[in-house]
Short mmCIF file of C-alpha atoms in Angstrom, two decimals:
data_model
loop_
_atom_site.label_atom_id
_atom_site.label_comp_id
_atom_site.label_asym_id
_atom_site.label_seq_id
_atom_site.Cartn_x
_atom_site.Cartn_y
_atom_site.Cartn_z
CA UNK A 1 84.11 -25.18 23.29
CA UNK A 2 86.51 -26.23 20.10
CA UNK A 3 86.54 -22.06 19.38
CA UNK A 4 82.76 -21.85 19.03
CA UNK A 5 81.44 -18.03 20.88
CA UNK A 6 79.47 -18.89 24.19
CA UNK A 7 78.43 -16.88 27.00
CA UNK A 8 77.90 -17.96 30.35
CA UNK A 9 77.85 -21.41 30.98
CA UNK A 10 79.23 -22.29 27.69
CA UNK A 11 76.24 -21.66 25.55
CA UNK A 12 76.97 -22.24 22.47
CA UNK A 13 76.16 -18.84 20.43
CA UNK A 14 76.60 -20.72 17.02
CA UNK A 15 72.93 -22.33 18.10
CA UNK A 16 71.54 -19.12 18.59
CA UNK A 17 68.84 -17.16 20.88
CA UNK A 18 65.61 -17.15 20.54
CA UNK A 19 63.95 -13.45 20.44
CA UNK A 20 62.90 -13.85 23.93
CA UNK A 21 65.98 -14.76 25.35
CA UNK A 22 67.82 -12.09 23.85
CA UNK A 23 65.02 -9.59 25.35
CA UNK A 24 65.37 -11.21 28.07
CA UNK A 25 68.93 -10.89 28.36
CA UNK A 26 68.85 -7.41 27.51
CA UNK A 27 66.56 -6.64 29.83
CA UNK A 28 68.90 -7.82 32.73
CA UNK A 29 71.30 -5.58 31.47
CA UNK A 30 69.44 -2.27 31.63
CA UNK A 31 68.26 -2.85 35.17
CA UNK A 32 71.96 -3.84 36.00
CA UNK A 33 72.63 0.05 34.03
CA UNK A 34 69.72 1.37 35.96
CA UNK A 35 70.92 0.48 39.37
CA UNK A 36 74.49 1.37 38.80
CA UNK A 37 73.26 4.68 37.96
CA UNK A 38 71.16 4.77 41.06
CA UNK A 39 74.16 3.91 42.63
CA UNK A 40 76.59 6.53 40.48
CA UNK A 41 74.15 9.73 40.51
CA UNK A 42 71.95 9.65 43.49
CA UNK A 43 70.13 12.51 41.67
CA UNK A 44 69.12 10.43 38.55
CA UNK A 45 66.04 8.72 40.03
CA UNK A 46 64.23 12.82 40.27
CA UNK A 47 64.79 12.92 36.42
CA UNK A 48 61.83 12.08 34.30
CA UNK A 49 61.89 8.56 33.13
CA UNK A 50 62.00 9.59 29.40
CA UNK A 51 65.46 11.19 30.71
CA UNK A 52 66.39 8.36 32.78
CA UNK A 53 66.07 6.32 29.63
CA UNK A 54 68.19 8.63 27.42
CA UNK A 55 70.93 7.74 30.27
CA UNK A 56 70.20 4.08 30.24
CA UNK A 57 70.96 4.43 26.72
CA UNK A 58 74.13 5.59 26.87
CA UNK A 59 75.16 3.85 29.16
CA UNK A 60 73.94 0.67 27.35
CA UNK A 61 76.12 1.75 24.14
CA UNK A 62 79.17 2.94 26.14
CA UNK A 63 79.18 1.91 29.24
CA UNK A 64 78.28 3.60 32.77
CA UNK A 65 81.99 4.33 33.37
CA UNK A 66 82.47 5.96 30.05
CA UNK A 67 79.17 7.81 31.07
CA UNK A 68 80.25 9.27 34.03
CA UNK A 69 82.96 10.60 32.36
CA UNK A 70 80.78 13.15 30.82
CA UNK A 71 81.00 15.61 33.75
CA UNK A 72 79.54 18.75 32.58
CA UNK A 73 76.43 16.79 30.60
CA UNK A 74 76.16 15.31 34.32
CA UNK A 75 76.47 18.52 36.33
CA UNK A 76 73.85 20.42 33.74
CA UNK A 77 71.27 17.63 34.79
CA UNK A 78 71.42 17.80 38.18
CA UNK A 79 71.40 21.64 37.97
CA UNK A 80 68.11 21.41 35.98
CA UNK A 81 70.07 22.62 32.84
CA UNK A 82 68.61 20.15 30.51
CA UNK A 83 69.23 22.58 27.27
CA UNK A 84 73.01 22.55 28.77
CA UNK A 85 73.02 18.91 29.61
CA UNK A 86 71.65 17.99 25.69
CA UNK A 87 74.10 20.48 24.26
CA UNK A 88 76.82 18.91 26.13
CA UNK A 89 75.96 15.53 24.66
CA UNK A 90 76.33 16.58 21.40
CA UNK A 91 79.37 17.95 21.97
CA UNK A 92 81.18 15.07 22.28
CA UNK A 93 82.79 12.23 20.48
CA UNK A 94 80.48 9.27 21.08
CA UNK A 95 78.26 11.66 19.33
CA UNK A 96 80.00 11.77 16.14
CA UNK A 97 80.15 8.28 16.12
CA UNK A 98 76.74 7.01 16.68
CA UNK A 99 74.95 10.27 14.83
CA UNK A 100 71.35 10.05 14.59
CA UNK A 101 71.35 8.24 17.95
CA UNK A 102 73.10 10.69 19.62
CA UNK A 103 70.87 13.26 18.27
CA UNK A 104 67.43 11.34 19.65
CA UNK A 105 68.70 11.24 23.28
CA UNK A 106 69.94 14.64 22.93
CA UNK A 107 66.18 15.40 22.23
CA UNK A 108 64.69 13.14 24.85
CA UNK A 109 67.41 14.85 27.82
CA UNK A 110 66.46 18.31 26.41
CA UNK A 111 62.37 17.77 26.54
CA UNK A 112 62.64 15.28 29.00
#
């Protein structure tokens, strides 16, 4: 589209969303996350849901795959671990890079 940003169909970014389209939109995407993880870690859907949506974030700033790359955060949550599991999140890259965020789900995974 003469080097204009779309998405999908050729929508034509450069004319914008409205707000509820990009909720909208966004709200596709975590239930896409949620399921995958559903899929990934059969025993995320036992967490609590303010847990479940520390994951979801995550995953929505890195990806599930990246997520699931975090193997002993992972293991320390489906052990129960969730001082572990927060610990382990910190301890991490993607943690230095997105700071106070990283810190907040850290929190939410540790007092579920």
């Amino acid at each position: 589209c003469k080097g204009n940003p779309t998405i999908g169909h050729g929508l034509n970014l450069l004319m914008g969303l409205t707000k509820e389209e990009s909720f909208q939109v966004i709200a596709i995407r975590l239930r896409k996350i949620e399921l995958h993880l559903m899929q990934a870690l059969p025993w995320y859907i036992g967490l609590s849901e303010r847990r479940r949506n520390a994951l979801v974030n995550m995953a929505f700033n890195m990806g599930v795959q990246k997520l699931l790359t975090f193997k002993d955060m992972c293991a320390a949550l489906n052990a129960g671990d969730f001082e572990k599991a927060a610990s382990e999140a910190l301890d991490s890259v993607w943690a230095t890079q997105v700071g106070d965020r990283a810190r907040r789900i850290a929190k939410a995974i540790q007092e579920g």
